[in-house]
Each structure stands twice: as C-alpha cells, then as structure tokens.
PDB file of C-alpha atoms in Angstrom:
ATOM      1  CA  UNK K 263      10.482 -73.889 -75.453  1.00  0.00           C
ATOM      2  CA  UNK K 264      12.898 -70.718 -76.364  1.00  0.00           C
ATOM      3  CA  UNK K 265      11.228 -67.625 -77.087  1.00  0.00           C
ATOM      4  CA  UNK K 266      13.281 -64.432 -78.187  1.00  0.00           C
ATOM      5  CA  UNK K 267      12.542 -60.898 -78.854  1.00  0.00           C
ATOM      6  CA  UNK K 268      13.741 -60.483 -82.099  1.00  0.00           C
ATOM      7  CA  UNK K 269      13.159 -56.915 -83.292  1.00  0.00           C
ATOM      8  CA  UNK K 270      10.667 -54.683 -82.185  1.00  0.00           C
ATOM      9  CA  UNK K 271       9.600 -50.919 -83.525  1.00  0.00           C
ATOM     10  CA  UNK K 272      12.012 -47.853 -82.075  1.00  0.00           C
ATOM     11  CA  UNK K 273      10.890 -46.264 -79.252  1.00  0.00           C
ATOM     12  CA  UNK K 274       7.357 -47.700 -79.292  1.00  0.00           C
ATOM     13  CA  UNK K 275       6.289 -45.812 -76.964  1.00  0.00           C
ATOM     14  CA  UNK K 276       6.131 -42.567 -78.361  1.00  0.00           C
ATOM     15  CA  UNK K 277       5.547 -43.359 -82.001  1.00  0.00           C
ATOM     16  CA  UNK K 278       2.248 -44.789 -80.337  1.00  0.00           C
ATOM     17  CA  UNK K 279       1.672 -41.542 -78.509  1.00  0.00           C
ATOM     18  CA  UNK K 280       2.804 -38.982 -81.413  1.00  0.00           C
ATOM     19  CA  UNK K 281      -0.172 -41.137 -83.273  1.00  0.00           C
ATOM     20  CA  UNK K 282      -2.540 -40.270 -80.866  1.00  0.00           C
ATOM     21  CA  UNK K 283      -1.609 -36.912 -80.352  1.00  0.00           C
ATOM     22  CA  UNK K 284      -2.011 -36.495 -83.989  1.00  0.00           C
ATOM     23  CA  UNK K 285      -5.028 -37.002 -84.091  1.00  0.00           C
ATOM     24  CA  UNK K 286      -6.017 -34.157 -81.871  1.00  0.00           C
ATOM     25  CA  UNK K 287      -3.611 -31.411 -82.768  1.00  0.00           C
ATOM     26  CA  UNK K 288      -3.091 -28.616 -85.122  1.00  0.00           C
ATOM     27  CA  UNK K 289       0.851 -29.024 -85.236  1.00  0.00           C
ATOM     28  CA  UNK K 290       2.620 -30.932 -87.330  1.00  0.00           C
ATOM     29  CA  UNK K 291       4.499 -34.596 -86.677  1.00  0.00           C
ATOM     30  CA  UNK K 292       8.055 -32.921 -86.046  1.00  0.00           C
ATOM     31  CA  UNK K 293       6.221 -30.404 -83.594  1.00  0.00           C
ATOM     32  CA  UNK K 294       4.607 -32.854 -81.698  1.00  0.00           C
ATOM     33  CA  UNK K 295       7.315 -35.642 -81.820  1.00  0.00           C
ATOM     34  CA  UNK K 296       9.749 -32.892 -80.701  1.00  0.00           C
ATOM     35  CA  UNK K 297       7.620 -31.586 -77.622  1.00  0.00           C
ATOM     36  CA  UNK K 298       7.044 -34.851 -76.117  1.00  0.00           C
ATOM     37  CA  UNK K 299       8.702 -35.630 -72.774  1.00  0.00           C
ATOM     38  CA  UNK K 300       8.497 -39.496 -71.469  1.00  0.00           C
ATOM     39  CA  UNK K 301       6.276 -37.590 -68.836  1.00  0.00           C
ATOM     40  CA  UNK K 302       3.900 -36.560 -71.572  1.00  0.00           C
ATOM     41  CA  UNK K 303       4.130 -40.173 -73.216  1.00  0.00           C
ATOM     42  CA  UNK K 304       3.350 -41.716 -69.941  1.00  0.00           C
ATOM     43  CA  UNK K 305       0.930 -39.002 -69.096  1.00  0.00           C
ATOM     44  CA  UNK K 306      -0.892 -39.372 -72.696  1.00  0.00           C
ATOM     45  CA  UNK K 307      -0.363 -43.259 -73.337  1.00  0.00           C
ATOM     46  CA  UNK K 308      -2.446 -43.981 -70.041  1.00  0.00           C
ATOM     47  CA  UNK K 309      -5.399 -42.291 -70.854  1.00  0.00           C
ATOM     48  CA  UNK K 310      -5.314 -43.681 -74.321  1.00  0.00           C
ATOM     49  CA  UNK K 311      -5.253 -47.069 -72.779  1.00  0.00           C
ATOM     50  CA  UNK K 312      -7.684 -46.748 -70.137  1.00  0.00           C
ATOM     51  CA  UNK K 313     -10.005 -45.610 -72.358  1.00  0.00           C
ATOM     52  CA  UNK K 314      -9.596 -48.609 -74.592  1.00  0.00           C
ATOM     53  CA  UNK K 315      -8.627 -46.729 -77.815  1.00  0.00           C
ATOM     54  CA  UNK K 316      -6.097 -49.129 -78.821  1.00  0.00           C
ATOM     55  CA  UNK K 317      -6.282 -48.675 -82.440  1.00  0.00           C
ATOM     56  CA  UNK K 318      -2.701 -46.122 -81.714  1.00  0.00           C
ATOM     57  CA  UNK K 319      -1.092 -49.200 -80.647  1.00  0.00           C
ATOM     58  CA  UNK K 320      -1.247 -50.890 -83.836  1.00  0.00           C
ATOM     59  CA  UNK K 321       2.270 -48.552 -85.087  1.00  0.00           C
ATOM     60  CA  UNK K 322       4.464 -50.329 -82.936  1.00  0.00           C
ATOM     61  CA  UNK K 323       5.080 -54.188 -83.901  1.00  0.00           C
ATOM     62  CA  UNK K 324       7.250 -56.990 -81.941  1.00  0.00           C
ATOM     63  CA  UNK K 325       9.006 -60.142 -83.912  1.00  0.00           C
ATOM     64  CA  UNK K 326       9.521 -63.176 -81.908  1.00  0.00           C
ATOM     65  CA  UNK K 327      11.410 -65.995 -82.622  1.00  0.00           C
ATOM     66  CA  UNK K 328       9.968 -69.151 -80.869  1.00  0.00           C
ATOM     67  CA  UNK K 329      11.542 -72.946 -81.164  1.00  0.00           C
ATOM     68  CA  UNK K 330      10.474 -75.786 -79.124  1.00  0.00           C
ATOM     69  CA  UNK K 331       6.970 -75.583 -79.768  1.00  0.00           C
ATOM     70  CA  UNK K 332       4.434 -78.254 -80.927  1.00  0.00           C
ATOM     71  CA  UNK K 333       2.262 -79.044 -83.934  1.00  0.00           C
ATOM     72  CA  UNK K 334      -0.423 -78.675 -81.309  1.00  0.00           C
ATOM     73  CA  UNK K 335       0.090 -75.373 -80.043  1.00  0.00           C
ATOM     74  CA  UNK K 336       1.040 -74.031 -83.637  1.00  0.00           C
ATOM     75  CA  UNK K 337      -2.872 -74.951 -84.578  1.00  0.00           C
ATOM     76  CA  UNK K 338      -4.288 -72.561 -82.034  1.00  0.00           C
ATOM     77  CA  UNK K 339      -1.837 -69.720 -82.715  1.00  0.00           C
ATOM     78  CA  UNK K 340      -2.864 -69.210 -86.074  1.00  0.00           C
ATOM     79  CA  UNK K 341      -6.363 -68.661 -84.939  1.00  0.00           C
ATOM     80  CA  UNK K 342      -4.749 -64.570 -84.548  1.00  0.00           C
ATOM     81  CA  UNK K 343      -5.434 -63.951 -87.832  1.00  0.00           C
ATOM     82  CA  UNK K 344      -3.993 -60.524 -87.474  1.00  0.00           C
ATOM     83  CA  UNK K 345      -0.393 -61.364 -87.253  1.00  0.00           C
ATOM     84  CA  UNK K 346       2.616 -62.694 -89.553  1.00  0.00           C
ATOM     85  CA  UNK K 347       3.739 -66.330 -89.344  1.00  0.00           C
ATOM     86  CA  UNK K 348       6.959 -68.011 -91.146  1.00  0.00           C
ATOM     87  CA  UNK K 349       7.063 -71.548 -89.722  1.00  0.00           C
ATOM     88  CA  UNK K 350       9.841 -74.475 -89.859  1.00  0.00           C
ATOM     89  CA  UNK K 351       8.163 -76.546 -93.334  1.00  0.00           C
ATOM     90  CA  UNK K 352       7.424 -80.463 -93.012  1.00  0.00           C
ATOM     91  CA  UNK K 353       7.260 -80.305 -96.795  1.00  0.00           C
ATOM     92  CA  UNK K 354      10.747 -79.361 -97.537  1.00  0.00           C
ATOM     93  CA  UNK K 355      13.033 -79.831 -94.093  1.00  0.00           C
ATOM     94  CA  UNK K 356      13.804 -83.911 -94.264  1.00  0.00           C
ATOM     95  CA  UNK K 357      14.376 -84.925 -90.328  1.00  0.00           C
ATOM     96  CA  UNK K 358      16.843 -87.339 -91.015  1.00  0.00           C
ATOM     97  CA  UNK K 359      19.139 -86.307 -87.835  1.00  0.00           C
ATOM     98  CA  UNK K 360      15.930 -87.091 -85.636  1.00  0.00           C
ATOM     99  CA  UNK K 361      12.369 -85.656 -84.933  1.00  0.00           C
ATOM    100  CA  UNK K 362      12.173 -83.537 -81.767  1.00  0.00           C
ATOM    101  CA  UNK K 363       8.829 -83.709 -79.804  1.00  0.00           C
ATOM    102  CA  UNK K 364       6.862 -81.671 -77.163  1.00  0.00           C
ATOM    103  CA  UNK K 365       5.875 -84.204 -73.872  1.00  0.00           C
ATOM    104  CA  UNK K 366       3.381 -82.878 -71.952  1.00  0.00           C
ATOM    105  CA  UNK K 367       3.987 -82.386 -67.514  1.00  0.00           C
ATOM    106  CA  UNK K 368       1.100 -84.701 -67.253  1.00  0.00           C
ATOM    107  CA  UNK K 369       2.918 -87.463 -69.268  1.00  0.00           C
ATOM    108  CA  UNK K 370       6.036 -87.438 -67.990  1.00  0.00           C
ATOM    109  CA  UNK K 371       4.916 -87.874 -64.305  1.00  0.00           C
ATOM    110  CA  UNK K 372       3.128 -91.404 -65.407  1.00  0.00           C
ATOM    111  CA  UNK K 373       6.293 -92.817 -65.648  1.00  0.00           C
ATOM    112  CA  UNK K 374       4.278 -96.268 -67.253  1.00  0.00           C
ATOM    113  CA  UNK K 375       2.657 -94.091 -69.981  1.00  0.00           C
ATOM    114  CA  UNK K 376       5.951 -91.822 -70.436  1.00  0.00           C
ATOM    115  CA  UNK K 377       7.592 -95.245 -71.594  1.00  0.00           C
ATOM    116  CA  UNK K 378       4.493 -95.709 -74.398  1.00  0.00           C
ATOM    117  CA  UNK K 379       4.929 -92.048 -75.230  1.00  0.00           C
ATOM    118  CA  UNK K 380       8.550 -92.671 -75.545  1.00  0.00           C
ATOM    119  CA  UNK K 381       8.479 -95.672 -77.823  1.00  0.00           C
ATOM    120  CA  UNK K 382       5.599 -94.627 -80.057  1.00  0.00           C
ATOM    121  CA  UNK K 383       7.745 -91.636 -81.012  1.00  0.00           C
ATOM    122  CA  UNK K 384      10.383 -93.216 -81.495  1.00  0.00           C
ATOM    123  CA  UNK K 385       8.884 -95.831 -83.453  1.00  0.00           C
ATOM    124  CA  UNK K 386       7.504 -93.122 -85.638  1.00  0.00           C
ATOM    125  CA  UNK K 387      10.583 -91.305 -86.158  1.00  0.00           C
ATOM    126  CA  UNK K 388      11.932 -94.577 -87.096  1.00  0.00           C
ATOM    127  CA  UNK K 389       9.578 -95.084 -89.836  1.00  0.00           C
ATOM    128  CA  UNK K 390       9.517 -91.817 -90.787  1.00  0.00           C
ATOM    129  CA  UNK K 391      13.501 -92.229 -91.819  1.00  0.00           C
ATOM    130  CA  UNK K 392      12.834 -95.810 -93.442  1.00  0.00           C
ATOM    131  CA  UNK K 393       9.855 -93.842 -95.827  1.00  0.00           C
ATOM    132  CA  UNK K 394      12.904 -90.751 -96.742  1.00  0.00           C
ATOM    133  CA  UNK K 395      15.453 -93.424 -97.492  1.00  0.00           C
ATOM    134  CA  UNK K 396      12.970 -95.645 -99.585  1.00  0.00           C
ATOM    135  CA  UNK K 397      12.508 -92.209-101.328  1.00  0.00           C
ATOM    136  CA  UNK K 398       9.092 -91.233-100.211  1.00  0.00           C
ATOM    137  CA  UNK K 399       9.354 -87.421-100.131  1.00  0.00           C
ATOM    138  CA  UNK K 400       9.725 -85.484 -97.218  1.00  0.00           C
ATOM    139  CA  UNK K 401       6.031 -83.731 -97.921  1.00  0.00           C
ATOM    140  CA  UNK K 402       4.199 -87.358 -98.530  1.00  0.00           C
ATOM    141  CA  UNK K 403       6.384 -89.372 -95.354  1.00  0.00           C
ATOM    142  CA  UNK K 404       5.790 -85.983 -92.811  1.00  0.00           C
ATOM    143  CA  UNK K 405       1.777 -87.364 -92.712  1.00  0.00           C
ATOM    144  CA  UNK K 406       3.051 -89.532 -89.794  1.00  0.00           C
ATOM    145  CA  UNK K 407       4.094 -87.561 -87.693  1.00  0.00           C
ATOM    146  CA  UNK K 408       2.013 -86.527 -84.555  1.00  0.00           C
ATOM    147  CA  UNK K 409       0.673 -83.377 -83.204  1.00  0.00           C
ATOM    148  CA  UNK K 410       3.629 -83.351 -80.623  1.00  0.00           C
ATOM    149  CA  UNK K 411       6.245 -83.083 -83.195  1.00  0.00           C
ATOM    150  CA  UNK K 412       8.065 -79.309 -82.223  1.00  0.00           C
ATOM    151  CA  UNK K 413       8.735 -76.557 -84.779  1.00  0.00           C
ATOM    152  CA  UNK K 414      10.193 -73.543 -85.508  1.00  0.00           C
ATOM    153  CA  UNK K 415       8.640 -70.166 -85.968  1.00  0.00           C
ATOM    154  CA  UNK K 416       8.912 -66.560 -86.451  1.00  0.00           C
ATOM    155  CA  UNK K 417       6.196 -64.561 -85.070  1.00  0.00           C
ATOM    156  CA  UNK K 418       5.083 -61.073 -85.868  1.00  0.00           C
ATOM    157  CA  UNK K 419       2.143 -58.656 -83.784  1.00  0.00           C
ATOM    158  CA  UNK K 420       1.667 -54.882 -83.271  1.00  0.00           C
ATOM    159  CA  UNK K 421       0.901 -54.016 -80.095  1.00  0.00           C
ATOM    160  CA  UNK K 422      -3.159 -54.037 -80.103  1.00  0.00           C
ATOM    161  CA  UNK K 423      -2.950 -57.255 -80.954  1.00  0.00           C
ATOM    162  CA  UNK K 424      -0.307 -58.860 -79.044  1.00  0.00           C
ATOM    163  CA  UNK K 425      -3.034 -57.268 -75.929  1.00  0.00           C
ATOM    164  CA  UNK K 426      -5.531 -59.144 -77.351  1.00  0.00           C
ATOM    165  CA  UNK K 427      -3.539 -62.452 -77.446  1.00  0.00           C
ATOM    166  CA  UNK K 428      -2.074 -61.907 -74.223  1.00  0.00           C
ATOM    167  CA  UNK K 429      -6.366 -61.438 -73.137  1.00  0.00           C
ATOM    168  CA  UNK K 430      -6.833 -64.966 -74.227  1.00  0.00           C
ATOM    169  CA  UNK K 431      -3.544 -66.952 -74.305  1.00  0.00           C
ATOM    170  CA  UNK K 432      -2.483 -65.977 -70.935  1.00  0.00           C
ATOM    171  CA  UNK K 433      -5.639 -67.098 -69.193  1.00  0.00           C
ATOM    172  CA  UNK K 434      -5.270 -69.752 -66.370  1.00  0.00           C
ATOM    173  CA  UNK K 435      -8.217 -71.710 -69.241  1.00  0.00           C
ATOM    174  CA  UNK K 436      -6.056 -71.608 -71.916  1.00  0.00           C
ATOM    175  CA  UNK K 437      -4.551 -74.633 -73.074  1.00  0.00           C
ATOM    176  CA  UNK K 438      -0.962 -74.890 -71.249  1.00  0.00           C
ATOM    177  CA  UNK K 439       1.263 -74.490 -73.630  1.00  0.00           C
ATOM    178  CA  UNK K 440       0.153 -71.696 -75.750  1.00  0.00           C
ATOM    179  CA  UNK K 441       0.100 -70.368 -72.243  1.00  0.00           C
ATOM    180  CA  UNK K 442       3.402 -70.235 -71.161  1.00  0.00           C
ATOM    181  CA  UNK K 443       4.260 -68.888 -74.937  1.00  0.00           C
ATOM    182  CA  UNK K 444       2.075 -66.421 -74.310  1.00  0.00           C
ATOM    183  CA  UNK K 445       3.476 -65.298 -70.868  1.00  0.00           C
ATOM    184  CA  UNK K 446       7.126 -65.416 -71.955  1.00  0.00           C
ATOM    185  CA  UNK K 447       6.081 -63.358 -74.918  1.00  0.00           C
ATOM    186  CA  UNK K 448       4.551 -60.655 -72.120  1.00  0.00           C
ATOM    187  CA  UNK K 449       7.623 -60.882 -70.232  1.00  0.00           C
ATOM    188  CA  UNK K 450       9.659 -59.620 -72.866  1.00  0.00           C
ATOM    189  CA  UNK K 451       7.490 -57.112 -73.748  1.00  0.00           C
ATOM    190  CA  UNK K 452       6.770 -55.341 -71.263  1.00  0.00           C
ATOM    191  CA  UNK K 453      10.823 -55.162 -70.923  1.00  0.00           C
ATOM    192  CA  UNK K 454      10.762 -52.727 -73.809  1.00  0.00           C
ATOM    193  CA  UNK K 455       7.681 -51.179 -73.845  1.00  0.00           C
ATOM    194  CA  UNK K 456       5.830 -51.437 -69.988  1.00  0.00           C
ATOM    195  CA  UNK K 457       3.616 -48.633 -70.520  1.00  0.00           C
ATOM    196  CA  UNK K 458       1.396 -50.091 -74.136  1.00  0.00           C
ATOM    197  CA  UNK K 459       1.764 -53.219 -72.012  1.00  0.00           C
ATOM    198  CA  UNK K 460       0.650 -51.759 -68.439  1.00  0.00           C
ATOM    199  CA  UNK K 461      -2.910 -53.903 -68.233  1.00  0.00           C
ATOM    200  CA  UNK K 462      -2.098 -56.527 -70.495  1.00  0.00           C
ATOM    201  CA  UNK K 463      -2.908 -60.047 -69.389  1.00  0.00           C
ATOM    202  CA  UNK K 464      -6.215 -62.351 -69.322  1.00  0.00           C
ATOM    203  CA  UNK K 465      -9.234 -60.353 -68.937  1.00  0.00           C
ATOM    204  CA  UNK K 466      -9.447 -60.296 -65.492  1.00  0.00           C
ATOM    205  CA  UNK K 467      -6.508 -58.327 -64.953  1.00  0.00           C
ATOM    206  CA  UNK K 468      -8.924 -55.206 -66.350  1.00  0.00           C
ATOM    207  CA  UNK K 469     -12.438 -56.154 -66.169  1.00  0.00           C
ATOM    208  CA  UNK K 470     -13.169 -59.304 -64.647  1.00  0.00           C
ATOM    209  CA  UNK K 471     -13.185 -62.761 -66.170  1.00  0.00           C
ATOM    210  CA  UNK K 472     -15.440 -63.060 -69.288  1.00  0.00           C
ATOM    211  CA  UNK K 473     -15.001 -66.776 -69.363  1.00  0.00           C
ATOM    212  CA  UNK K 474     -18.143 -68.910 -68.958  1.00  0.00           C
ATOM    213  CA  UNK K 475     -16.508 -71.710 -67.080  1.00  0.00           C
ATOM    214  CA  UNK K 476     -14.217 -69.549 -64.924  1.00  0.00           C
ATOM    215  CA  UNK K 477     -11.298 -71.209 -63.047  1.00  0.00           C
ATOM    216  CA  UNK K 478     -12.400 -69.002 -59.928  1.00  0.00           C
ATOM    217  CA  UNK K 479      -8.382 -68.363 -59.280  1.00  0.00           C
ATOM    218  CA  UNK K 480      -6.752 -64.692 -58.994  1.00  0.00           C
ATOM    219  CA  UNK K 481      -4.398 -64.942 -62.198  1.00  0.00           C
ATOM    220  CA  UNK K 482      -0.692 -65.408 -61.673  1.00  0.00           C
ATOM    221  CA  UNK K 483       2.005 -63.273 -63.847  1.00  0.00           C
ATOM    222  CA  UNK K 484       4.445 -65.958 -65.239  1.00  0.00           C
ATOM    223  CA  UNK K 485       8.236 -66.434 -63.654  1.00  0.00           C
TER     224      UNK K 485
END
C-alpha cells in the first residue's frame, strides 16, 4: 500500500478558525483573518473541538492518493458517503502486463495455502488475458477477477469527516486493511494540520469505546 498527501487546503488551520470566529463577531473576514495569531488559532481551535462543533472543520479538505489497495477494502471505503472518489476503472484499463493482488498477513504465513492463493491468481490472471485476446472486452472479462485484485484511487475529505473516518477506520475492530489506510492517512495529517487533528482516532481516544464487542485493548497510534 502507498498512500500520499496530495493537496490539502492553505493554512487549514486558520481558515477553520476565521470560520468559527465568524460566526461570533461583528468584524469583518479581513479583520478577523488579520488579528489572528497561531496562539489565538490554537487557543480558539481547541475549544471548538472540545466542544464537538466540528461543522468549522468542514473548510479545510485533504486529497490522497492511495495505490496498492484491494477490491475488498475499496467496498468499505465508499460506505463515507461524504467524500470524493476517482478510482483505477476495470471497465476501460485492460491488464494485459499482469493483475496485481492484495495477500493478506494471515495467508502468507500458511505457507501450504499461500501456494493455492498463489496459483488461483495466477490462474485467473491467466484467463483473464486469454478472454482480452479472444476479444472479450475488458468490462465483460474483469467479472473474474477477485476481491483481492489492488487498485488505484484518489481520495478526497474535509476535515470533519476525515475525524469521523479516522473514529471508525482506525479502530483495533476494523477490518485490517482499511485500517492501516486509515492510520497512514492520520499520519499525514496531522503533519500539516495537528491541531483539527489533536483527538482524532477510534472513539476511545475521546470518549471511550462505543463498540459492542470491544477488543478490551488501549488503542495503538500506527508506526
């Protein structure tokens, strides 16, 4: 998996704060954009968050470009309905140099079943070619290929969401690989912008675990 920070808004710190000033302030955007210290943006932007009024956040957005992922993990990511997705297409991008796959940890240490893995994918990828050069096109032969076939994908959130995501994704329940997505995707973050992502992280960073099979485990920040 490669994840990269692609663009993200300027200084999204304080166009998140000026918002929120705003909204309680006689002066106008230039005064208050021009009076603010990162003091006052620090100061300001904490409150804001621990009082949970994260609808501010939504002016600053991240893109992330992510490769390396599977078919799998692509069907629980666009469960965030309030994001923007542009994804590698089956339909029109013919594999003919080769299919790449995702193999899960827990395969690859069954060294027996790694093998089966192994040669069913490449058994399908070898089919897959013999249905292109027979003519079958690249949207009617793609219905073979499995879940872990790996994809491209450009990713866009603002910042209320991407706290929301983080809330579920990075959980120690979630399902692994959206998981470690998920925790690069914090990592860079908070890189650019550590105070709108101060708290974020599964629930239980904030406010305990709201999961009704907890894992019982203290969470772990990814490394």
């Amino acid at each position: 998996m490669k994840i990269k920070l692609l663009k993200f808004t300027n200084d999204p710190e304080k166009i998140c704060a000026v918002a929120a000033k705003l909204c309680r302030s006689s002066e106008n955007i230039d005064e208050i954009s021009g009076n603010f210290t990162k003091e006052k943006i620090k100061e300001l932007l904490s409150r804001i968050i621990s009082s949970g009024h994260y609808s501010v956040l939504e002016h600053s957005s991240f893109t992330f470009g992510v490769e390396g992922i599977s078919r799998v993990l692509l069907a629980q990511l666009t469960r965030h309905r309030i994001a923007s997705f542009s994804v590698q297409s089956q339909r029109y991008v013919r594999f003919e140099n080769g299919v790449e796959y995702v193999v899960p940890d827990t395969i690859k240490k069954n060294k027996t079943l790694l093998k089966k893995y192994d040669d069913f994918l490449k058994n399908t990828e070898t089919l897959y070619k013999e249905f292109l050069d027979e003519g079958i096109p690249a949207e009617d032969a793609r219905y073979i290929l499995p879940n872990a076939s790996a994809t491209k994908i450009v990713i866009t959130m603002n910042a209320r969401e991407l706290k929301h995501f983080f809330s579920l994704r990075c959980c120690n329940r979630s399902q692994w690989e959206i998981r470690d997505m998920a925790c690069l995707m914090l990592n860079l973050v908070k890189k650019k912008a550590a105070l709108l992502f101060s708290d974020a992280g599964p629930d239980c960073v904030r406010k305990g675990c709201n999961e009704v099979f907890s894992c019982g485990k203290p969470w772990k920040k990814y490394k």
